[in-house]
Structure formats: C-alpha cells, structure tokens
Amino acid sequence: MNRSYKVTVIRGDGIGPEIVDEAIKVLDAVSHLKGFELKYDDALMGGIAYDVTGEPLPKETIEKAQSSDAILFGAIGGTQWDNLPRELRPETGLLSLRKALGVYANLRPVKVYDELVKASTLKEEVVKGVDLVVVRELIGGIYFGEPKGREEDRAYNTMVYSVPEIRRIAHVAFQTAMKRTKKVCSVDKANVLDVSQLWRDIVEEVAKEYPEVSLSHMYVDNAAMQLIRDPKQFDVILTGNIFGDILSDEASMLSGSIGLLPSASIGDKFGLYEPIHGSAPDISGMGIANPIATISSAAMMLKYALGEEEAAECIEWAIAQALKDGYRTKDMSQYDAKEVCSTSEIGSIIANYVGKCKK
Ligand code: NAD
C-alpha cells in the first residue's frame, strides 16, 4: 500500500465522539476499497481537554495537527464548561486551533438531497435542487478584531478586515466558483459599514482575475431573506466571519437537518474537516445523533486534503443511497423513513454501501 495519510482525530465533547466513530467506520471502508491507508492519531480539544489537561487546546494537539495531512473534528462544548473564564472555554480552544492552523476559509456546501426534500420547513419547489456553497472567512472579522472588551457599563468588539485577508478569501470563492456554475454572490453590509466597503472594493478587484465568473453583491439582511425566498439563485456565497456564521446556519435548514451539513476549514497548509453543528448536549449519549454531517466532512477531507476524489465520491454516493433506501436517524425520521436507525446503525449502513461503490 503506497498511499498512506496521517489524520489527526479530535472527537471533542457531547456527540463528538459518537459521530466521529461513524466517520472513521466509513473512512475505513473506503480506504480498504480504494487501497490506501489512513493512520489516525487522537488529540484532545474542548471541554474534555480542559478536564484532562487544564486547557481547552493543549500544545500537543496543535503539534499533532500541524504534523498531519488532515484533521477530522467532531464538536466541542457543553453546559458544564459554560461558566469557565473565556480563555478556558471549549469554544476558545476551537477558535485558537483555527487560528494556529491558519485555516482562513470555511467552505460549507448546502445540498438538498431529493429524498429529504420534505424534511425542509420550506416548500418542496423552493428547496428541490438547491446546491450552493457558503465560503466564509474564518479567522478575521469581529470574532477576532481588537480592541475588544467589557467595562462597567459598556462592551465592545471590532470588525476589522485587512486587504490581504479579503483578497485571499475572495480567491477561494472564485476558485470554488470556477469548478461549479461560475457565479459568486458577495454578501456584506456596505451601505453601513466601512469594513464592508473595503470588502466590496477588493472583491471587485479580485474578480478581474476570473473573467468567466459573474459577480454580484448583496446586503446581508437581503441575503438572509433571499436564502429563504429563492435559495436556488445562489451558487457560491462569499462572506465574512459573522455574516457567514449566521447565513450558513440558516442555509442548513434548507436541507432539513443541521445534522447533514459538512464543512471544510482550509488554509494554505492545513485543513480541518468538521460538521457545522455543535456538540448537541441535549442528545449526547443517546445514540440518536445524525453522523452524516461528519461522514460528509470526512468525504471533503479525502477530496480536498488527500486528493482521494473517487473515495470521496463513493462516500457521497453511499450517503445518498442510504437515504434513498429510507434509512433515517431520528432527526429526519418523519420523512419517508423505512427504518429509523441509531447513530451507529446508520454509520454501518453507509459503510456497507461504500463497499458496493463502483466509482
Ligand atoms: P448544536 O448545533 O449543538 O445543537 C442545536 C440543535 O441541533 C440541538 O437541538 C441538537 O440536538 C441538534 N443537533 C445538532 N447536531 C445534531 C446531529 N448531528 N444530529 C441530530 N441533531 C443535532 O448547537 P447549540 O445547542 O447551540 O450548542 C451546543 C454546544 O455546542 C455549545 O456548547 C456550543 O458552544 C457548542 N458549539 C460547538 C460548535 C463546534 O464544535 N464547531 C459549533 C456550534 C456550537
């Protein structure tokens, strides 16, 4: 076996370990089928890391992540850590890991599976065929801007973007669009924010390097409305950190369950592959979490980080096949379910389909 890859696995908190186990089951099936090897190396992050080491992101985790070919991540967080000082909270561990890896682009594909079209709260004709990608800037903007702070009777955060930060995320969006239907919609608040006016100018400048891609601009409030009114108008949505955070959660509901949507956080050197949802403490340990978002994130990892495109396609095919045949976890069980499965059962079913993939 000459294709061998090192994957750092961060299971995290809540449902994190349950869903990552299923992704690994499916990865094992596809690596066996396609003849490559995945060497997993576990690392701690989040609440569990705080409990074990006293910090949410141990140095060892950063080192492991930086020496691997890709990082597969579940989710972090939980109420038992909510009262810790901000720098010790699980969420700080994740933000710091993204920063340490320089993963500035978060790609969140939203695809509505035909079989689950009824799972959306929107009308079938609105969501059927939706296939878009949110390209969100991940390590800048208001979540990281300085100064920030809290005083007795006021608190403040700063939304700041530099020209290089805007330029590099714009390139990711245009390159993504080149592989799709060549449409970018850049979302900002340029009617109010100076930072958005700069964003718009730089996006226009970068667009000149991609003459085949058509570029439009939209204010974020309108984009929030248009995503519900007519989501099929979008192909690639390019936006900053906070707008992307909100819009991609909104877009996730087009597909019917937040448990379906994967993401890839990529930079020049490293890639972190994670579902878009959190650690779902309300269902943790019950065996009902939907692992598809994580399995699909593993497929993105194969495609973007390891160049194993056929293997990624096999996973996507296997997920679609399982849904087509009526296998559902509880969150999507109201819609054409032939069988309601546990987290582990649906993982095994998808792994089994992978074995039958002819791609
Ligand atoms: P959440 O995404 O964890 O859960 C929101 C709702 O969606 C819950 O009802 C949950 O049961 C459901 N859900 C989420 N994933 C699911 C899945 N795979 N299958 C079925 N149902 C699923 O968001 P929250 O409740 O706001 O946050 C819970 C914790 O997760 C918090 O501590 C938060 O800070 C953290 N969080 C972590 C990440 C991350 O690790 N990337 C992202 C968001 C939130």
Short mmCIF file of C-alpha atoms and ligand atoms in Angstrom, two decimals:
data_model
loop_
_atom_site.label_atom_id
_atom_site.label_comp_id
_atom_site.label_asym_id
_atom_site.label_seq_id
_atom_site.Cartn_x
_atom_site.Cartn_y
_atom_site.Cartn_z
CA MET A 1 0.00 0.00 0.00
CA ASN A 2 1.84 3.14 -1.06
CA ARG A 3 -0.77 5.82 -0.38
CA SER A 4 -0.69 6.45 3.34
CA TYR A 5 -2.01 9.52 5.18
CA LYS A 6 -1.83 10.71 8.75
CA VAL A 7 -5.11 12.04 10.13
CA THR A 8 -5.38 13.79 13.49
CA VAL A 9 -8.72 12.91 15.04
CA ILE A 10 -10.30 15.31 17.53
CA ARG A 11 -13.51 13.79 18.88
CA GLY A 12 -14.29 16.57 21.36
CA ASP A 13 -17.36 16.74 23.58
CA GLY A 14 -21.05 15.81 23.62
CA ILE A 15 -21.99 13.88 20.49
CA GLY A 16 -18.48 14.49 19.05
CA PRO A 17 -17.08 11.03 19.88
CA GLU A 18 -20.23 9.23 18.64
CA ILE A 19 -20.31 10.92 15.25
CA VAL A 20 -16.55 10.76 14.66
CA ASP A 21 -16.59 7.00 15.34
CA GLU A 22 -19.07 6.58 12.48
CA ALA A 23 -17.00 8.73 10.14
CA ILE A 24 -13.99 6.53 10.89
CA LYS A 25 -16.05 3.41 10.21
CA VAL A 26 -16.90 4.80 6.77
CA LEU A 27 -13.33 6.00 6.13
CA ASP A 28 -12.04 2.53 6.94
CA ALA A 29 -14.48 1.01 4.44
CA VAL A 30 -13.50 3.40 1.67
CA SER A 31 -9.74 3.22 2.28
CA HIS A 32 -9.98 -0.57 2.14
CA LEU A 33 -11.97 -0.34 -1.12
CA LYS A 34 -9.63 2.15 -2.78
CA GLY A 35 -6.36 0.73 -1.47
CA PHE A 36 -4.93 3.49 0.69
CA GLU A 37 -4.06 3.68 4.35
CA LEU A 38 -5.26 6.14 6.98
CA LYS A 39 -3.24 6.38 10.17
CA TYR A 40 -5.30 8.00 12.93
CA ASP A 41 -3.81 9.91 15.80
CA ASP A 42 -6.19 11.04 18.58
CA ALA A 43 -5.86 14.52 20.08
CA LEU A 44 -7.75 16.40 22.78
CA MET A 45 -9.58 19.67 22.40
CA GLY A 46 -12.52 21.41 24.05
CA GLY A 47 -14.12 20.58 27.40
CA ILE A 48 -12.54 17.14 27.58
CA ALA A 49 -9.10 18.69 27.04
CA TYR A 50 -9.77 21.16 29.84
CA ASP A 51 -10.81 18.34 32.18
CA VAL A 52 -7.71 16.29 31.39
CA THR A 53 -5.03 18.98 30.96
CA GLY A 54 -6.49 22.21 32.38
CA GLU A 55 -6.58 23.93 28.99
CA PRO A 56 -9.00 23.68 26.06
CA LEU A 57 -6.27 23.43 23.42
CA PRO A 58 -3.15 21.62 24.64
CA LYS A 59 0.09 22.40 22.81
CA GLU A 60 0.39 18.72 21.91
CA THR A 61 -2.85 18.93 19.91
CA ILE A 62 -1.54 21.84 17.84
CA GLU A 63 1.69 19.94 17.20
CA LYS A 64 -0.13 16.78 16.18
CA ALA A 65 -2.48 18.73 13.92
CA GLN A 66 0.39 20.58 12.27
CA SER A 67 2.25 17.37 11.54
CA SER A 68 -0.67 15.54 9.92
CA ASP A 69 -2.14 15.51 6.43
CA ALA A 70 -5.60 16.47 7.65
CA ILE A 71 -7.64 16.93 10.82
CA LEU A 72 -11.04 15.35 11.39
CA PHE A 73 -13.04 17.05 14.10
CA GLY A 74 -16.37 16.30 15.81
CA ALA A 75 -17.66 19.08 18.07
CA ILE A 76 -16.90 20.78 21.38
CA GLY A 77 -18.78 22.47 24.18
CA GLY A 78 -21.28 21.74 26.91
CA THR A 79 -23.05 23.43 29.80
CA GLN A 80 -20.58 22.08 32.39
CA TRP A 81 -17.90 24.37 30.92
CA ASP A 82 -20.12 27.41 30.32
CA ASN A 83 -19.04 29.23 33.47
CA LEU A 84 -15.30 28.95 32.92
CA PRO A 85 -13.39 32.15 32.11
CA ARG A 86 -13.49 32.82 28.35
CA GLU A 87 -9.87 31.76 27.74
CA LEU A 88 -10.54 28.31 29.22
CA ARG A 89 -13.83 27.62 27.46
CA PRO A 90 -14.05 24.86 24.84
CA GLU A 91 -15.05 27.34 22.12
CA THR A 92 -11.82 29.27 22.72
CA GLY A 93 -9.93 26.04 22.04
CA LEU A 94 -11.57 25.74 18.63
CA LEU A 95 -11.06 29.40 17.67
CA SER A 96 -7.41 29.12 18.74
CA LEU A 97 -6.91 25.91 16.77
CA ARG A 98 -8.33 27.52 13.62
CA LYS A 99 -6.02 30.47 14.16
CA ALA A 100 -2.96 28.26 14.87
CA LEU A 101 -3.59 26.31 11.67
CA GLY A 102 -4.26 29.45 9.64
CA VAL A 103 -7.46 27.96 8.26
CA TYR A 104 -8.99 31.15 6.93
CA ALA A 105 -11.59 29.71 4.58
CA ASN A 106 -14.63 27.80 5.72
CA LEU A 107 -16.44 26.01 2.91
CA ARG A 108 -19.97 24.94 3.75
CA PRO A 109 -21.76 23.16 0.94
CA VAL A 110 -25.54 23.02 1.22
CA LYS A 111 -27.11 20.36 -0.92
CA VAL A 112 -30.69 19.27 -0.58
CA TYR A 113 -30.98 15.52 -1.08
CA ASP A 114 -34.04 14.72 -3.24
CA GLU A 115 -35.05 12.04 -0.73
CA LEU A 116 -35.19 14.58 2.09
CA VAL A 117 -36.84 17.40 0.25
CA LYS A 118 -39.87 17.08 2.53
CA ALA A 119 -37.65 17.42 5.61
CA SER A 120 -37.21 21.11 4.96
CA THR A 121 -39.61 23.54 6.58
CA LEU A 122 -39.81 25.27 3.19
CA LYS A 123 -41.94 24.26 0.24
CA GLU A 124 -40.64 21.45 -1.97
CA GLU A 125 -40.49 23.67 -5.07
CA VAL A 126 -38.31 26.18 -3.20
CA VAL A 127 -35.69 23.72 -1.95
CA LYS A 128 -35.63 20.90 -4.50
CA GLY A 129 -32.32 21.08 -6.35
CA VAL A 130 -30.62 23.56 -4.01
CA ASP A 131 -26.85 23.19 -4.36
CA LEU A 132 -24.79 26.09 -3.02
CA VAL A 133 -21.59 26.71 -1.08
CA VAL A 134 -21.05 29.33 1.57
CA VAL A 135 -17.40 30.47 1.58
CA ARG A 136 -16.95 32.13 4.96
CA GLU A 137 -13.86 33.99 6.16
CA LEU A 138 -12.96 32.22 9.39
CA ILE A 139 -10.12 33.81 11.31
CA GLY A 140 -10.75 37.52 10.96
CA GLY A 141 -13.59 39.98 11.37
CA ILE A 142 -15.45 40.79 14.53
CA TYR A 143 -14.72 37.49 16.29
CA PHE A 144 -11.03 38.32 16.41
CA GLY A 145 -10.82 42.11 15.98
CA GLU A 146 -9.07 44.33 18.51
CA PRO A 147 -9.86 46.25 20.60
CA LYS A 148 -12.50 44.25 22.38
CA GLY A 149 -13.54 44.34 25.96
CA ARG A 150 -16.06 44.87 28.66
CA GLU A 151 -16.28 47.73 31.08
CA GLU A 152 -18.74 48.51 33.80
CA ASP A 153 -21.49 49.91 31.62
CA ARG A 154 -20.45 49.01 28.08
CA ALA A 155 -18.82 46.27 25.99
CA TYR A 156 -17.33 46.36 22.51
CA ASN A 157 -15.93 44.26 19.67
CA THR A 158 -14.26 45.47 16.50
CA MET A 159 -14.98 44.34 12.97
CA VAL A 160 -11.74 44.68 11.06
CA TYR A 161 -10.52 43.20 7.76
CA SER A 162 -7.24 43.90 6.02
CA VAL A 163 -6.80 43.90 2.25
CA PRO A 164 -4.76 40.62 2.23
CA GLU A 165 -7.41 38.90 4.36
CA ILE A 166 -10.18 39.88 1.96
CA ARG A 167 -8.10 39.08 -1.09
CA ARG A 168 -7.23 35.51 -0.05
CA ILE A 169 -10.80 34.54 0.87
CA ALA A 170 -12.09 36.11 -2.36
CA HIS A 171 -9.67 33.92 -4.33
CA VAL A 172 -11.03 30.82 -2.58
CA ALA A 173 -14.58 31.82 -3.53
CA PHE A 174 -13.72 32.50 -7.18
CA GLN A 175 -11.71 29.27 -7.45
CA THR A 176 -14.62 27.35 -5.94
CA ALA A 177 -16.99 29.00 -8.43
CA MET A 178 -14.73 28.05 -11.35
CA LYS A 179 -15.39 24.38 -10.52
CA ARG A 180 -19.13 24.98 -10.28
CA THR A 181 -21.56 27.20 -12.19
CA LYS A 182 -19.27 30.25 -12.11
CA LYS A 183 -21.40 32.57 -10.00
CA VAL A 184 -20.24 34.39 -6.88
CA CYS A 185 -22.52 36.49 -4.69
CA SER A 186 -20.54 38.53 -2.18
CA VAL A 187 -22.52 39.36 0.94
CA ASP A 188 -21.72 42.40 3.05
CA LYS A 189 -23.24 45.45 4.72
CA ALA A 190 -21.56 48.07 2.54
CA ASN A 191 -24.45 50.51 2.97
CA VAL A 192 -23.46 50.92 6.64
CA LEU A 193 -20.01 49.51 7.40
CA ASP A 194 -16.66 50.91 6.23
CA VAL A 195 -15.16 47.44 6.52
CA SER A 196 -17.78 46.18 4.05
CA GLN A 197 -16.98 48.99 1.59
CA LEU A 198 -13.36 47.86 1.56
CA TRP A 199 -14.55 44.24 1.26
CA ARG A 200 -16.57 45.16 -1.84
CA ASP A 201 -13.69 47.07 -3.48
CA ILE A 202 -11.23 44.20 -3.02
CA VAL A 203 -13.72 41.54 -4.16
CA GLU A 204 -14.28 43.61 -7.34
CA GLU A 205 -10.52 43.79 -7.85
CA VAL A 206 -10.03 40.01 -7.42
CA ALA A 207 -13.00 39.35 -9.75
CA LYS A 208 -10.99 40.83 -12.65
CA GLU A 209 -8.70 37.79 -12.43
CA TYR A 210 -11.70 35.48 -13.03
CA PRO A 211 -13.45 36.95 -16.09
CA GLU A 212 -15.56 33.81 -16.55
CA VAL A 213 -17.18 34.18 -13.12
CA SER A 214 -20.13 36.50 -12.73
CA LEU A 215 -20.06 38.53 -9.53
CA SER A 216 -22.96 40.09 -7.69
CA HIS A 217 -23.17 41.86 -4.33
CA MET A 218 -25.92 41.62 -1.75
CA TYR A 219 -26.51 43.20 1.64
CA VAL A 220 -26.58 40.65 4.41
CA ASP A 221 -30.13 41.44 5.51
CA ASN A 222 -31.39 40.91 1.97
CA ALA A 223 -29.29 37.72 1.66
CA ALA A 224 -30.92 36.31 4.79
CA MET A 225 -34.30 36.92 3.16
CA GLN A 226 -33.30 35.68 -0.32
CA LEU A 227 -31.95 32.41 1.09
CA ILE A 228 -35.46 31.57 2.22
CA ARG A 229 -37.31 33.15 -0.71
CA ASP A 230 -35.31 31.65 -3.57
CA PRO A 231 -32.18 29.74 -2.48
CA LYS A 232 -31.63 28.31 -5.98
CA GLN A 233 -30.44 31.74 -7.18
CA PHE A 234 -27.15 31.14 -5.30
CA ASP A 235 -24.09 29.16 -6.30
CA VAL A 236 -21.14 30.46 -4.24
CA ILE A 237 -21.86 32.89 -1.40
CA LEU A 238 -18.72 34.75 -0.31
CA THR A 239 -18.88 36.47 3.05
CA GLY A 240 -17.10 37.46 6.26
CA ASN A 241 -16.93 35.63 9.56
CA ILE A 242 -20.03 36.70 11.46
CA PHE A 243 -22.33 37.01 8.43
CA GLY A 244 -21.17 33.58 7.23
CA ASP A 245 -21.74 32.04 10.64
CA ILE A 246 -25.34 33.16 10.67
CA LEU A 247 -26.17 32.63 6.99
CA SER A 248 -24.72 29.12 6.90
CA ASP A 249 -26.80 28.00 9.86
CA GLU A 250 -29.82 29.49 8.14
CA ALA A 251 -28.88 27.72 4.91
CA SER A 252 -28.50 24.43 6.80
CA MET A 253 -32.23 24.36 7.41
CA LEU A 254 -32.86 24.28 3.67
CA SER A 255 -31.64 20.70 3.86
CA GLY A 256 -33.94 19.80 6.75
CA SER A 257 -31.41 18.95 9.45
CA ILE A 258 -28.30 20.57 10.80
CA GLY A 259 -27.02 17.01 11.21
CA LEU A 260 -26.47 16.71 7.45
CA LEU A 261 -24.11 19.53 6.66
CA PRO A 262 -20.34 19.19 6.44
CA SER A 263 -17.65 21.82 6.33
CA ALA A 264 -14.02 22.20 5.44
CA SER A 265 -11.85 24.85 7.05
CA ILE A 266 -8.82 25.31 4.89
CA GLY A 267 -5.73 27.46 4.77
CA ASP A 268 -2.52 27.45 2.76
CA LYS A 269 -1.08 24.46 4.67
CA PHE A 270 -3.71 22.73 6.79
CA GLY A 271 -7.33 21.60 6.64
CA LEU A 272 -9.81 20.97 9.43
CA TYR A 273 -12.89 18.96 8.49
CA GLU A 274 -15.92 19.26 10.75
CA PRO A 275 -19.73 19.17 10.77
CA ILE A 276 -21.34 22.58 11.01
CA HIS A 277 -23.30 21.73 14.14
CA GLY A 278 -22.19 21.80 17.76
CA SER A 279 -21.89 19.12 20.42
CA ALA A 280 -25.68 18.79 20.90
CA PRO A 281 -25.55 18.13 24.66
CA ASP A 282 -29.33 17.59 24.66
CA ILE A 283 -28.93 14.30 22.76
CA SER A 284 -25.41 13.29 23.75
CA GLY A 285 -25.03 9.63 24.74
CA MET A 286 -28.50 8.71 23.46
CA GLY A 287 -27.28 7.10 20.24
CA ILE A 288 -29.58 9.24 18.10
CA ALA A 289 -27.19 11.86 16.70
CA ASN A 290 -27.04 12.08 12.94
CA PRO A 291 -23.45 11.32 11.87
CA ILE A 292 -23.98 12.23 8.19
CA ALA A 293 -22.54 15.76 8.50
CA THR A 294 -19.33 14.27 9.92
CA ILE A 295 -19.21 11.45 7.39
CA SER A 296 -19.67 14.01 4.64
CA SER A 297 -16.92 16.17 6.20
CA ALA A 298 -14.67 13.10 6.01
CA ALA A 299 -15.51 12.92 2.29
CA MET A 300 -14.47 16.58 1.92
CA MET A 301 -11.23 15.70 3.72
CA LEU A 302 -10.50 12.93 1.21
CA LYS A 303 -11.19 15.27 -1.68
CA TYR A 304 -9.52 18.49 -0.58
CA ALA A 305 -6.70 17.35 1.72
CA LEU A 306 -5.75 13.93 0.44
CA GLY A 307 -6.67 14.12 -3.24
CA GLU A 308 -8.69 10.86 -3.00
CA GLU A 309 -11.57 12.12 -5.15
CA GLU A 310 -13.02 8.74 -6.09
CA ALA A 311 -13.13 7.72 -2.45
CA ALA A 312 -14.92 10.98 -1.61
CA GLU A 313 -17.44 10.34 -4.38
CA CYS A 314 -18.05 6.84 -3.04
CA ILE A 315 -18.91 8.23 0.38
CA GLU A 316 -21.28 10.80 -1.11
CA TRP A 317 -22.88 8.09 -3.23
CA ALA A 318 -23.25 5.79 -0.20
CA ILE A 319 -24.94 8.54 1.86
CA ALA A 320 -27.39 9.28 -0.96
CA GLN A 321 -28.06 5.57 -1.39
CA ALA A 322 -28.79 5.05 2.33
CA LEU A 323 -31.21 7.99 2.28
CA LYS A 324 -32.83 6.78 -0.93
CA ASP A 325 -33.44 3.39 0.67
CA GLY A 326 -35.23 5.03 3.57
CA TYR A 327 -32.66 4.82 6.37
CA ARG A 328 -33.02 7.78 8.71
CA THR A 329 -31.76 8.91 12.09
CA LYS A 330 -34.37 10.36 14.45
CA ASP A 331 -33.90 13.99 13.33
CA MET A 332 -35.10 13.10 9.83
CA SER A 333 -37.37 10.19 10.71
CA GLN A 334 -40.65 11.95 9.83
CA TYR A 335 -39.82 11.88 6.15
CA ASP A 336 -40.24 8.71 4.08
CA ALA A 337 -38.42 6.61 6.66
CA LYS A 338 -38.30 2.89 6.01
CA GLU A 339 -36.22 2.36 9.12
CA VAL A 340 -35.25 4.67 11.98
CA CYS A 341 -31.61 3.98 12.81
CA SER A 342 -29.28 4.74 15.67
CA THR A 343 -26.08 6.71 15.09
CA SER A 344 -24.07 3.53 14.89
CA GLU A 345 -26.58 1.69 12.67
CA ILE A 346 -26.67 4.39 10.01
CA GLY A 347 -22.85 4.57 10.09
CA SER A 348 -22.67 0.82 9.43
CA ILE A 349 -25.28 1.05 6.67
CA ILE A 350 -23.33 3.81 4.90
CA ALA A 351 -20.05 1.89 5.34
CA ASN A 352 -21.75 -1.13 3.82
CA TYR A 353 -22.91 0.85 0.78
CA VAL A 354 -19.38 2.20 0.37
CA GLY A 355 -18.24 -1.39 -0.14
CA LYS A 356 -20.58 -1.59 -3.15
CA CYS A 357 -19.39 1.63 -4.77
CA LYS A 358 -18.35 1.24 -8.41
CA LYS A 359 -16.84 4.72 -8.90
P1 NAD B 1 -25.89 22.44 18.41
O1 NAD B 1 -25.56 22.51 16.97
O2 NAD B 1 -25.02 21.58 19.25
O3 NAD B 1 -27.39 21.92 18.58
C1 NAD B 1 -28.52 22.63 18.07
C2 NAD B 1 -29.69 21.67 17.93
O4 NAD B 1 -29.45 20.79 16.84
C3 NAD B 1 -29.89 20.75 19.14
O5 NAD B 1 -31.27 20.54 19.34
C4 NAD B 1 -29.22 19.46 18.75
O6 NAD B 1 -29.77 18.31 19.36
C5 NAD B 1 -29.46 19.44 17.24
N1 NAD B 1 -28.34 18.75 16.55
C6 NAD B 1 -27.09 19.23 16.35
N2 NAD B 1 -26.35 18.32 15.72
C7 NAD B 1 -27.13 17.25 15.51
C8 NAD B 1 -26.92 15.98 14.91
N3 NAD B 1 -25.74 15.63 14.38
N4 NAD B 1 -27.96 15.10 14.88
C9 NAD B 1 -29.15 15.44 15.38
N5 NAD B 1 -29.42 16.62 15.96
C10 NAD B 1 -28.41 17.52 16.03
O7 NAD B 1 -25.90 23.94 18.95
P2 NAD B 1 -26.11 24.51 20.44
O8 NAD B 1 -27.12 23.68 21.15
O9 NAD B 1 -26.32 25.94 20.25
O10 NAD B 1 -24.69 24.32 21.13
C11 NAD B 1 -24.34 23.22 21.96
C12 NAD B 1 -22.87 23.32 22.31
O11 NAD B 1 -22.10 23.18 21.12
C13 NAD B 1 -22.47 24.67 22.91
O12 NAD B 1 -21.55 24.44 23.93
C14 NAD B 1 -21.84 25.41 21.76
O13 NAD B 1 -20.89 26.38 22.16
C15 NAD B 1 -21.17 24.27 21.01
N6 NAD B 1 -20.92 24.51 19.58
C16 NAD B 1 -19.82 23.93 19.08
C17 NAD B 1 -19.56 24.03 17.72
C18 NAD B 1 -18.37 23.30 17.18
O14 NAD B 1 -17.82 22.46 17.88
N7 NAD B 1 -17.96 23.55 15.95
C19 NAD B 1 -20.44 24.72 16.89
C20 NAD B 1 -21.59 25.28 17.44
C21 NAD B 1 -21.82 25.16 18.80
#
